[in-house]
Coordinates of C-alpha atoms and ligand atoms in Angstrom, one line a residue:
Chain L
M1 CA 0.0 0.0 0.0
T2 CA 1.6 3.2 -1.1
A3 CA 1.2 6.6 0.7
P4 CA -1.5 8.9 -0.7
A5 CA -0.2 11.2 -3.5
F6 CA -1.4 14.1 -1.4
S7 CA -3.3 14.5 1.8
L8 CA -4.6 17.2 4.0
A9 CA -5.3 16.6 7.7
G10 CA -7.3 19.3 9.5
V11 CA -5.8 22.0 7.3
T12 CA -6.8 25.6 7.5
L13 CA -5.5 28.0 4.8
R14 CA -5.9 31.7 5.1
V15 CA -5.0 34.4 2.6
G16 CA -5.8 38.1 2.7
G17 CA -7.4 37.7 6.2
R18 CA -10.0 35.2 4.9
D19 CA -10.2 31.4 5.5
I20 CA -10.0 29.7 2.1
L21 CA -10.1 26.2 3.7
R22 CA -11.2 25.4 7.2
N23 CA -10.2 22.2 8.9
A24 CA -10.1 20.3 5.6
T25 CA -9.3 16.6 5.6
F26 CA -9.0 14.5 2.5
E27 CA -6.5 12.4 0.6
S28 CA -6.0 11.1 -2.9
R29 CA -4.7 7.8 -4.0
T30 CA -1.6 7.4 -6.1
G31 CA -2.4 7.2 -9.8
Q32 CA -5.8 9.0 -9.5
F33 CA -7.0 11.6 -11.9
V34 CA -8.7 14.1 -9.6
A35 CA -10.8 17.0 -11.0
L36 CA -10.5 20.1 -8.8
L37 CA -13.7 22.1 -9.1
G38 CA -15.3 25.1 -7.4
P39 CA -16.7 28.5 -8.0
N40 CA -14.4 31.5 -8.8
G41 CA -12.5 32.6 -5.7
A42 CA -13.3 29.4 -3.9
G43 CA -9.6 28.7 -3.4
K44 CA -8.6 26.2 -6.1
T45 CA -5.4 28.1 -7.0
T46 CA -4.6 28.7 -3.3
L47 CA -5.0 25.0 -2.6
L48 CA -2.6 24.1 -5.5
R49 CA -0.1 26.7 -4.3
A50 CA -0.3 25.2 -0.8
L51 CA 0.5 21.8 -2.3
V52 CA 3.8 23.2 -3.6
G53 CA 4.6 25.0 -0.3
L54 CA 3.7 28.5 -1.4
V55 CA 0.9 29.0 1.1
P56 CA 1.5 28.2 4.7
T57 CA -1.0 26.2 6.7
R58 CA -2.6 27.9 9.7
T59 CA -3.5 24.5 11.2
G60 CA -3.1 20.9 10.2
Q61 CA -0.7 19.2 8.0
I62 CA -0.3 18.8 4.2
R63 CA 1.7 15.8 2.9
V64 CA 2.7 15.5 -0.7
L65 CA 4.1 12.2 -1.9
G66 CA 4.8 11.2 1.7
A67 CA 6.8 14.4 2.4
S68 CA 6.2 18.0 3.3
P69 CA 5.2 20.2 0.3
R70 CA 8.6 21.9 0.2
A71 CA 10.5 18.6 0.4
A72 CA 8.4 17.2 -2.4
R73 CA 8.9 20.1 -4.8
G74 CA 11.4 18.3 -7.0
R75 CA 8.8 15.5 -7.6
V76 CA 5.8 17.7 -8.4
G77 CA 5.0 19.3 -11.8
Y78 CA 3.1 22.6 -11.5
M79 CA 1.3 24.5 -14.2
P80 CA 0.2 27.9 -12.7
Q81 CA -3.0 29.7 -13.7
A82 CA -1.3 33.0 -14.5
R83 CA 0.8 32.4 -17.6
A84 CA 1.6 36.0 -18.7
L85 CA 3.8 36.4 -21.7
T86 CA 6.8 38.1 -20.3
V87 CA 9.2 38.0 -23.3
P88 CA 7.3 37.3 -26.5
S89 CA 10.5 37.1 -28.6
L90 CA 12.0 34.2 -26.7
S91 CA 11.1 30.7 -28.0
G92 CA 9.2 27.9 -26.2
A93 CA 12.5 26.0 -26.0
D94 CA 14.2 29.0 -24.3
Y95 CA 11.4 28.9 -21.7
L96 CA 11.8 25.2 -21.1
R97 CA 15.6 25.5 -20.9
A98 CA 15.2 28.3 -18.3
A99 CA 12.9 26.1 -16.3
L100 CA 15.1 23.0 -16.4
H101 CA 17.3 23.1 -13.3
G102 CA 16.3 26.7 -13.1
A103 CA 16.3 26.6 -9.3
R104 CA 20.0 25.8 -9.1
W105 CA 22.6 28.5 -8.6
G106 CA 25.2 29.3 -11.2
L107 CA 25.2 29.3 -15.0
T108 CA 24.1 26.5 -17.3
L109 CA 27.3 25.1 -18.7
R110 CA 26.0 21.8 -20.2
R111 CA 22.6 21.6 -21.7
D112 CA 20.3 18.6 -21.0
T113 CA 18.7 18.5 -24.5
H114 CA 17.4 15.0 -23.8
E115 CA 15.1 16.2 -21.1
I116 CA 13.8 19.1 -23.2
D117 CA 13.2 16.8 -26.2
R118 CA 11.5 14.2 -23.9
V119 CA 8.9 16.6 -22.6
L120 CA 8.3 18.2 -26.0
D121 CA 7.6 14.7 -27.5
L122 CA 5.3 13.9 -24.6
V123 CA 3.0 16.8 -25.6
S124 CA 3.9 16.6 -29.4
A125 CA 5.3 20.2 -29.4
R126 CA 8.7 19.7 -31.1
D127 CA 7.6 21.6 -34.1
I128 CA 6.3 24.7 -32.1
A129 CA 9.2 24.8 -29.6
P130 CA 11.6 26.9 -31.8
R131 CA 9.0 29.6 -32.5
P132 CA 8.8 32.8 -30.5
I133 CA 6.1 32.3 -27.9
G134 CA 4.5 35.6 -28.9
T135 CA 3.6 34.0 -32.2
L136 CA 1.9 31.0 -30.6
S137 CA -1.8 30.4 -30.1
G138 CA -3.3 30.0 -26.6
G139 CA -3.6 26.3 -27.1
E140 CA 0.0 25.9 -28.3
R141 CA 1.2 27.9 -25.3
Q142 CA -0.9 25.7 -23.1
R143 CA 0.9 22.6 -24.5
L144 CA 4.3 24.1 -23.8
A145 CA 3.2 25.0 -20.2
L146 CA 2.2 21.4 -19.8
A147 CA 5.7 20.3 -21.1
Q148 CA 7.2 22.6 -18.6
A149 CA 5.3 20.9 -15.8
L150 CA 6.6 17.5 -17.0
L151 CA 10.3 18.5 -16.6
G152 CA 12.2 16.5 -14.2
R153 CA 9.9 13.5 -14.3
P154 CA 7.4 14.5 -11.6
E155 CA 5.1 11.9 -9.9
L156 CA 2.3 14.4 -9.2
L157 CA 1.0 16.9 -11.7
L158 CA -0.9 20.0 -10.5
L159 CA -2.6 21.8 -13.4
D160 CA -4.4 25.1 -12.8
E161 CA -7.1 25.6 -15.4
P162 CA -5.4 23.9 -18.4
L163 CA -8.7 24.2 -20.2
A164 CA -9.0 27.9 -19.9
S165 CA -9.7 29.7 -23.3
L166 CA -9.7 26.5 -25.4
D167 CA -12.3 25.6 -28.0
P168 CA -14.3 22.4 -27.3
A169 CA -12.2 20.3 -29.6
R170 CA -9.0 21.3 -27.9
V171 CA -10.6 20.8 -24.5
G172 CA -11.1 17.2 -25.4
D173 CA -7.5 16.9 -26.7
V174 CA -6.0 18.3 -23.6
V175 CA -8.0 16.1 -21.3
A176 CA -7.1 13.0 -23.4
L177 CA -3.5 14.0 -23.5
T178 CA -3.4 14.4 -19.7
R179 CA -5.1 11.1 -19.2
D180 CA -2.6 9.4 -21.6
L181 CA 0.3 10.9 -19.8
R182 CA -1.1 9.8 -16.5
D183 CA -1.4 6.2 -17.8
A184 CA 2.0 6.2 -19.6
L185 CA 4.0 7.8 -16.8
G186 CA 2.0 6.5 -13.8
L187 CA 1.3 10.1 -12.6
T188 CA -1.3 11.3 -10.1
V189 CA -3.1 14.3 -11.6
L190 CA -4.9 17.1 -9.9
F191 CA -6.7 19.0 -12.6
C192 CA -8.4 22.3 -11.9
A193 CA -11.3 23.1 -14.1
H194 CA -14.6 25.1 -14.2
D195 CA -16.7 22.4 -15.7
I196 CA -16.9 18.8 -14.8
N197 CA -18.4 17.7 -18.1
P198 CA -15.2 17.4 -20.2
L199 CA -13.7 15.3 -17.4
I200 CA -16.6 12.9 -17.0
G201 CA -15.3 9.4 -17.8
T202 CA -11.7 10.5 -17.2
A203 CA -11.7 11.8 -13.6
D204 CA -11.5 9.1 -11.0
A205 CA -12.5 11.5 -8.3
V206 CA -13.7 15.1 -7.8
L207 CA -12.3 17.5 -5.2
Y208 CA -14.9 20.2 -4.8
V209 CA -14.0 23.4 -3.0
A210 CA -16.7 25.9 -1.8
N211 CA -17.3 28.0 1.2
A212 CA -14.0 27.1 2.9
T213 CA -15.0 23.4 2.8
A214 CA -13.7 20.7 0.5
R215 CA -14.9 17.3 -0.4
L216 CA -13.0 14.6 -2.3
G217 CA -14.8 11.5 -3.6
P218 CA -16.1 9.8 -6.7
V219 CA -17.9 12.0 -9.2
E220 CA -21.2 10.4 -8.6
A221 CA -20.9 10.9 -4.8
V222 CA -19.7 14.5 -4.8
I223 CA -21.6 16.1 -7.7
T224 CA -25.0 15.4 -6.2
T225 CA -27.8 17.7 -5.0
E226 CA -27.3 16.8 -1.4
S227 CA -23.5 17.0 -1.4
L228 CA -23.2 20.3 -3.2
S229 CA -26.1 21.9 -1.3
A230 CA -24.1 21.1 1.9
L231 CA -20.9 22.5 0.4
Y232 CA -22.5 25.8 -0.8
G233 CA -24.8 26.1 2.2
V234 CA -27.7 26.9 -0.1
P235 CA -29.9 24.6 -2.0
V236 CA -28.2 23.5 -5.2
E237 CA -29.7 21.2 -7.7
V238 CA -27.8 18.7 -9.8
V239 CA -29.4 17.5 -13.0
R240 CA -28.0 14.8 -15.2
A241 CA -29.1 14.5 -18.8
R242 CA -27.6 12.7 -21.8
G243 CA -24.3 12.1 -20.0
H244 CA -23.9 15.8 -19.0
V245 CA -24.1 17.3 -15.6
F246 CA -25.9 20.6 -14.8
V247 CA -25.4 22.3 -11.5
M248 CA -27.9 24.9 -10.6
A249 CA -28.3 27.2 -7.6
G250 CA -31.9 28.1 -7.6
T251 CA -32.6 29.1 -11.1
V252 CA -29.0 30.3 -11.8
P253 CA -26.5 27.7 -12.9
A254 CA -23.5 27.4 -10.5
A255 CA -19.9 26.6 -11.3
G256 CA -19.1 22.9 -11.7
G257 CA -21.6 22.2 -14.4
E258 CA -22.5 23.4 -17.8
C259 CA -24.8 26.3 -18.2
C260 CA -28.2 25.3 -19.4
A261 CA -31.1 27.2 -21.0
H262 CA -33.0 29.4 -18.6
G263 CA -36.6 28.6 -18.1
Chain V
M1 CA 44.3 59.0 -30.0
L2 CA 45.3 56.2 -27.7
A3 CA 48.6 57.9 -27.1
Y4 CA 46.8 60.0 -24.5
D5 CA 46.6 58.5 -21.1
F6 CA 43.1 60.0 -20.5
M7 CA 41.9 58.4 -23.7
R8 CA 43.1 55.0 -22.7
T9 CA 41.5 55.4 -19.3
A10 CA 38.3 56.5 -21.0
F11 CA 38.2 53.5 -23.4
A12 CA 38.8 51.2 -20.4
A13 CA 36.1 52.8 -18.4
A14 CA 33.6 52.8 -21.3
G15 CA 34.5 49.1 -22.0
I16 CA 33.8 48.1 -18.4
A17 CA 30.6 50.1 -18.2
G18 CA 29.5 48.7 -21.6
V19 CA 30.0 45.0 -20.6
L20 CA 28.1 45.6 -17.3
A21 CA 25.3 47.6 -18.8
G22 CA 24.8 45.1 -21.6
L23 CA 24.7 42.0 -19.4
V24 CA 22.8 43.5 -16.5
G25 CA 20.6 45.4 -18.9
W26 CA 19.5 42.2 -20.6
F27 CA 17.9 41.0 -17.4
V28 CA 16.5 44.5 -16.7
V29 CA 14.7 44.5 -20.0
V30 CA 13.5 40.9 -19.7
R31 CA 12.2 41.6 -16.2
G32 CA 10.5 44.8 -17.4
Q33 CA 12.4 46.8 -14.8
S34 CA 13.8 49.6 -17.0
F35 CA 11.8 52.1 -15.0
A36 CA 13.3 50.9 -11.7
G37 CA 16.8 51.0 -13.3
H38 CA 16.1 54.6 -14.5
A39 CA 15.0 55.5 -11.0
L40 CA 18.1 54.0 -9.4
A41 CA 20.3 56.3 -11.5
H42 CA 18.4 59.3 -10.2
I43 CA 18.5 58.1 -6.6
G44 CA 22.2 57.7 -7.2
F45 CA 22.4 61.3 -8.4
A46 CA 21.0 62.6 -5.1
G47 CA 23.6 60.5 -3.3
A48 CA 26.4 61.9 -5.5
A49 CA 25.3 65.5 -5.1
G50 CA 24.9 64.9 -1.3
A51 CA 28.5 63.5 -1.2
L52 CA 29.7 66.6 -3.1
W53 CA 28.0 68.8 -0.5
L54 CA 29.6 66.8 2.4
G55 CA 33.0 66.9 0.7
A56 CA 33.0 63.2 0.0
P57 CA 33.8 61.5 -3.3
P58 CA 30.6 61.7 -5.5
L59 CA 31.1 58.1 -6.8
A60 CA 30.9 56.8 -3.2
G61 CA 27.7 58.8 -2.6
L62 CA 26.3 57.5 -5.9
I63 CA 27.0 53.9 -5.0
V64 CA 25.6 54.1 -1.5
A65 CA 22.4 55.9 -2.5
A66 CA 21.8 53.5 -5.5
L67 CA 22.3 50.5 -3.3
A68 CA 19.9 51.9 -0.7
G69 CA 17.4 52.6 -3.4
A70 CA 17.7 49.1 -4.8
G71 CA 17.0 47.6 -1.3
W72 CA 14.0 49.8 -1.0
I73 CA 12.6 48.9 -4.5
G74 CA 13.3 45.3 -3.7
A75 CA 11.2 45.5 -0.6
L76 CA 8.3 47.0 -2.6
A77 CA 8.3 44.0 -4.9
D78 CA 5.4 42.2 -3.1
R79 CA 3.0 45.1 -3.3
A80 CA 3.1 45.5 -7.0
Q81 CA 0.1 47.8 -7.0
G82 CA 1.2 51.4 -7.1
R83 CA 4.8 50.4 -7.2
D84 CA 5.6 52.5 -10.2
V85 CA 3.9 55.5 -8.6
A86 CA 6.0 55.1 -5.5
I87 CA 9.2 54.7 -7.6
G88 CA 8.3 57.7 -9.7
L89 CA 7.7 59.8 -6.6
V90 CA 11.1 58.9 -5.1
L91 CA 12.7 59.5 -8.5
S92 CA 11.4 63.1 -8.6
V93 CA 12.2 63.7 -4.9
S94 CA 15.7 62.5 -5.6
L95 CA 16.2 64.8 -8.5
G96 CA 15.0 67.7 -6.3
L97 CA 17.2 66.7 -3.5
G98 CA 20.2 66.4 -5.8
L99 CA 19.4 69.9 -7.1
L100 CA 19.3 71.3 -3.6
F101 CA 22.6 69.7 -2.7
L102 CA 24.2 71.1 -5.8
H103 CA 22.8 74.5 -5.0
L104 CA 24.3 74.3 -1.5
V105 CA 27.7 73.4 -2.9
S106 CA 27.3 76.2 -5.4
G107 CA 29.9 77.0 -8.0
S108 CA 31.2 74.2 -10.2
A109 CA 28.7 74.0 -13.0
S110 CA 30.9 71.5 -14.8
G111 CA 30.6 69.1 -11.8
V112 CA 26.9 69.2 -12.3
T113 CA 27.1 68.5 -16.0
A114 CA 29.5 65.7 -15.3
L115 CA 27.1 64.1 -12.9
L116 CA 24.1 64.5 -15.2
F117 CA 25.7 63.8 -18.5
G118 CA 28.9 62.0 -17.7
N119 CA 32.5 62.9 -18.0
V120 CA 34.3 59.8 -19.3
L121 CA 37.3 61.8 -20.4
G122 CA 37.9 62.9 -16.9
V123 CA 37.9 59.4 -15.3
S124 CA 40.9 59.1 -12.9
H125 CA 43.0 56.0 -12.5
A126 CA 41.5 55.5 -9.0
T127 CA 38.0 55.7 -10.4
L128 CA 38.9 53.2 -13.1
M129 CA 40.1 50.8 -10.4
T130 CA 36.8 51.2 -8.5
L131 CA 34.9 50.6 -11.7
A132 CA 36.9 47.4 -12.4
A133 CA 36.3 46.2 -8.8
M134 CA 32.5 46.9 -9.1
A135 CA 32.4 45.1 -12.4
V136 CA 34.0 42.0 -10.9
V137 CA 31.6 42.0 -8.0
C138 CA 28.6 42.4 -10.3
L139 CA 29.6 39.7 -12.7
L140 CA 30.4 37.3 -10.0
V141 CA 27.0 37.8 -8.3
L142 CA 25.2 37.7 -11.6
G143 CA 27.0 34.5 -12.5
V144 CA 25.8 32.9 -9.2
I145 CA 22.2 34.0 -9.5
A146 CA 21.9 33.8 -13.3
R147 CA 19.9 30.6 -13.5
P148 CA 17.3 31.2 -10.8
L149 CA 17.1 34.9 -11.9
L150 CA 16.2 33.9 -15.5
F151 CA 13.7 31.3 -14.3
A152 CA 12.1 33.7 -11.9
S153 CA 12.0 36.5 -14.6
L154 CA 10.3 34.3 -17.2
M155 CA 8.0 32.2 -15.0
P156 CA 7.8 33.5 -11.4
D157 CA 5.1 31.2 -10.3
N158 CA 6.8 28.1 -11.6
A159 CA 10.1 29.2 -10.2
A160 CA 8.6 29.7 -6.8
A161 CA 7.0 26.3 -6.9
R162 CA 10.4 24.8 -7.7
G163 CA 11.9 26.5 -4.6
V164 CA 13.4 29.7 -6.1
R165 CA 13.2 32.5 -3.6
V166 CA 11.9 34.9 -6.1
G167 CA 11.8 38.0 -3.9
A168 CA 15.3 37.5 -2.6
V169 CA 16.8 36.8 -6.0
G170 CA 15.0 39.9 -7.3
T171 CA 16.4 42.1 -4.6
V172 CA 20.0 40.8 -5.0
F173 CA 19.6 41.5 -8.7
L174 CA 18.5 45.1 -8.0
L175 CA 21.6 45.6 -5.9
V176 CA 23.6 44.5 -9.0
V177 CA 21.6 46.9 -11.1
A178 CA 22.5 49.7 -8.6
L179 CA 26.2 49.0 -9.0
A180 CA 26.0 48.7 -12.8
T181 CA 24.1 52.0 -12.8
A182 CA 26.8 53.7 -10.7
S183 CA 29.5 52.6 -13.0
C184 CA 27.6 53.4 -16.2
A185 CA 26.9 56.9 -14.8
Q186 CA 30.6 57.5 -14.9
V187 CA 30.4 57.2 -18.7
T188 CA 27.0 58.5 -19.7
G189 CA 25.9 60.5 -16.6
V190 CA 22.9 59.6 -14.6
L191 CA 20.4 61.0 -17.1
L192 CA 21.5 58.7 -19.9
V193 CA 22.3 55.4 -18.0
F194 CA 19.1 54.3 -19.5
T195 CA 20.5 54.4 -23.1
L196 CA 23.4 52.1 -22.5
M197 CA 21.4 49.8 -20.2
V198 CA 18.3 49.4 -22.3
A199 CA 18.9 49.9 -26.0
P200 CA 21.5 47.2 -26.5
P201 CA 19.5 44.4 -24.7
A202 CA 16.3 45.6 -26.4
T203 CA 18.1 45.3 -29.7
A204 CA 19.3 41.7 -28.9
L205 CA 15.8 40.7 -27.8
E206 CA 14.3 42.3 -30.9
L207 CA 16.5 40.0 -33.0
G208 CA 14.9 37.0 -31.2
L209 CA 18.1 35.7 -29.7
P210 CA 18.0 33.1 -26.9
P211 CA 19.2 34.2 -23.4
R212 CA 22.9 33.4 -23.6
A213 CA 23.5 34.7 -27.1
G214 CA 21.2 37.7 -26.5
A215 CA 23.0 38.8 -23.3
A216 CA 26.4 38.3 -25.0
L217 CA 25.3 40.3 -28.0
S218 CA 23.9 43.0 -25.8
A219 CA 27.2 43.4 -24.0
V220 CA 29.1 43.6 -27.4
L221 CA 26.6 46.2 -28.6
A222 CA 26.9 48.3 -25.5
V223 CA 30.7 48.3 -25.7
A224 CA 30.5 49.1 -29.4
C225 CA 28.2 52.1 -28.6
A226 CA 30.4 53.3 -25.8
W227 CA 33.6 53.1 -27.8
G228 CA 31.9 54.4 -30.9
G229 CA 30.8 57.4 -28.9
L230 CA 34.3 58.0 -27.7
L231 CA 35.7 57.7 -31.2
L232 CA 33.1 60.0 -32.8
A233 CA 33.5 62.5 -30.0
W234 CA 37.3 62.6 -30.7
I235 CA 36.7 63.2 -34.4
T236 CA 33.8 65.7 -34.1
D237 CA 34.5 67.4 -30.7
A238 CA 30.8 66.8 -29.8
P239 CA 30.1 65.3 -26.3
V240 CA 30.7 61.6 -25.9
T241 CA 27.3 61.0 -24.3
F242 CA 25.6 62.7 -27.3
W243 CA 27.2 60.2 -29.6
I244 CA 26.5 57.2 -27.4
S245 CA 22.8 58.1 -27.3
V246 CA 22.7 58.6 -31.0
L247 CA 24.5 55.3 -31.7
C248 CA 22.2 53.4 -29.3
A249 CA 19.1 54.8 -31.0
V250 CA 20.4 54.0 -34.5
M251 CA 21.3 50.5 -33.4
F252 CA 17.9 49.9 -31.9
G253 CA 16.2 51.2 -35.1
G254 CA 18.6 49.0 -37.2
G255 CA 17.6 46.0 -35.2
R256 CA 14.0 46.6 -35.7
L257 CA 14.5 47.1 -39.5
L258 CA 16.6 43.8 -39.6
R259 CA 13.8 42.0 -37.8
A260 CA 11.2 43.4 -40.2
V261 CA 13.0 42.4 -43.4
S262 CA 14.3 39.0 -42.2
P263 CA 12.2 35.9 -42.5
S264 CA 10.2 34.8 -39.5
P265 CA 12.7 34.1 -36.6
G266 CA 11.0 30.8 -35.9
S267 CA 12.2 29.3 -39.2
A268 CA 15.6 30.9 -38.7
A269 CA 16.0 29.4 -35.3
S270 CA 14.9 25.9 -36.1
K271 CA 17.7 23.4 -36.6
Ligands
ATP1 N1 -2.4 37.1 -2.3 C1 -3.6 37.2 -2.0 N2 -4.0 38.2 -1.1 C2 -5.3 38.4 -0.7 N3 -6.3 37.6 -1.1 C3 -6.0 36.6 -2.0 C4 -4.7 36.4 -2.4 N4 -4.7 35.3 -3.2 C5 -5.9 34.9 -3.3 N5 -6.7 35.7 -2.5 C6 -8.2 35.5 -2.3 O1 -8.4 34.2 -2.0 C7 -9.6 33.7 -2.6 C8 -9.2 32.4 -3.4 O2 -8.5 32.7 -4.5 P1 -8.1 31.6 -5.5 O3 -7.2 32.3 -6.6 O4 -7.5 30.5 -4.8 O5 -9.5 31.2 -6.2 P2 -9.8 30.2 -7.4 O6 -10.7 29.2 -6.9 O7 -8.5 29.7 -8.0 O8 -10.5 31.2 -8.3 P3 -10.6 31.2 -9.9 O9 -11.6 30.2 -10.3 O10 -11.1 32.6 -10.2 O11 -9.2 31.0 -10.4 C9 -10.1 34.8 -3.4 O12 -11.1 35.4 -2.7 C10 -8.9 35.7 -3.6 O13 -9.4 37.0 -3.7
MG2 MG1 -7.6 30.0 -9.8

């Protein structure tokens, strides 16, 4: 029995004077594909940052790959939400080279081209890597960001909204790519998204964050009228139709499901 | 021309300042900190003028004030909102303070011009030695922090998640910028440090060069501009700093033109 890929025990996270999580306890199994869902501002990004040791816990303990978040850093691949274009004239390969061993002091004397080529092949981005990132589409940049997260052969992948600003076809591609990477490399994936639907059939579990509470469990158990109503603290209705999930708070659709026609 | 001792010293000083400005400037431009760099020069000006008033060497005052300014701007880093306003305010107060100190010193208008616009032909041997020592310190520190600095500049969140202490590295870098600014000011004066520190790296980036080649070319271009300025000043009798600023502007324009007429850099860069 292996240790959980990540676990929180009685964890309280606080940023900007507000509790983002209060006394949260949950854990994921190794190899799981976990969808991280919740409304805007619920604390999804904060939770991911806490898992890489960038947000201190007020109470409780976070364990990542059997170690403290800081100690596990070298074994975790992280794709942040904010991916601003700092220098559009540098190429994707330049960015990857800067990220590879980027935390070490000194100058790069010998280049590890193998590792760069490996991650580029994993996301099929060899052809776009030499281009200036300013000339790439959002989807192409997303692929390079995923390649960056795969540097150094991580065991746990934390992806913050990799589906943002992608068209429906690309959404399916990225989900399939992430699932294939999980299968091929034996990764655990925590995948932050705003809509559960593209992840149905792929996600083994859902981690739902709302109102400073979190719940991790199978999709069918967490995305239910009872469970989400308890999380939000207001009545929420979950409707399933034709393989899709609709989450509605009163008459207004809430985050976590597709929007549906009003009426 | 090189038969004159002051010319040899001037070329050496301009070469040192050029290498420093080119390399440090590459990171300044990549990090979008040219405004902070500009401000450091002005804070340094207040220090130099203050030192003159106190009867101390202006270069010492320049260095101390610029380093203090760098520490202050580094401490601001977390509160990014309103940062430029704060820096701008301190920049203008510094200019005002510098003016006051120079007024109190009274007299030597040439000293003022030298501070503001540089006086590379008047660099002493002692100053040259100080410049060389500063350059060694800057390049050593830059060599040690180069990798985390580049990572933190391009992808701050990723760098932090991999254990880079983004704030600390940024502050150390600003101290290096302060030293580079101080040495550059000996050549171009505080008002035009910007030229030598921003135009060459911006040109290298415009050409789409990767970090190592870009920083190297930036240093070469900065030295070329500094030495070209000296040469043209010798020939024409116009001020060195005038020619340096002209050369920098022409070079940047040329880089843009080259970029515009060359095929897409993506196809040029692929192996
Ligand atoms: N550095 C900070 N200082 C103050 N408040 C912060 C800070 N970072 C986050 N917050 C607040 O914490 C809350 C959670 O933010 P977080 O970015 O984790 O939400 P999120 O679930 O990722 O939202 P989104 O779906 O919009 O990305 C928000 O209310 C946000 O305003
Ligand atoms: Mg977020």
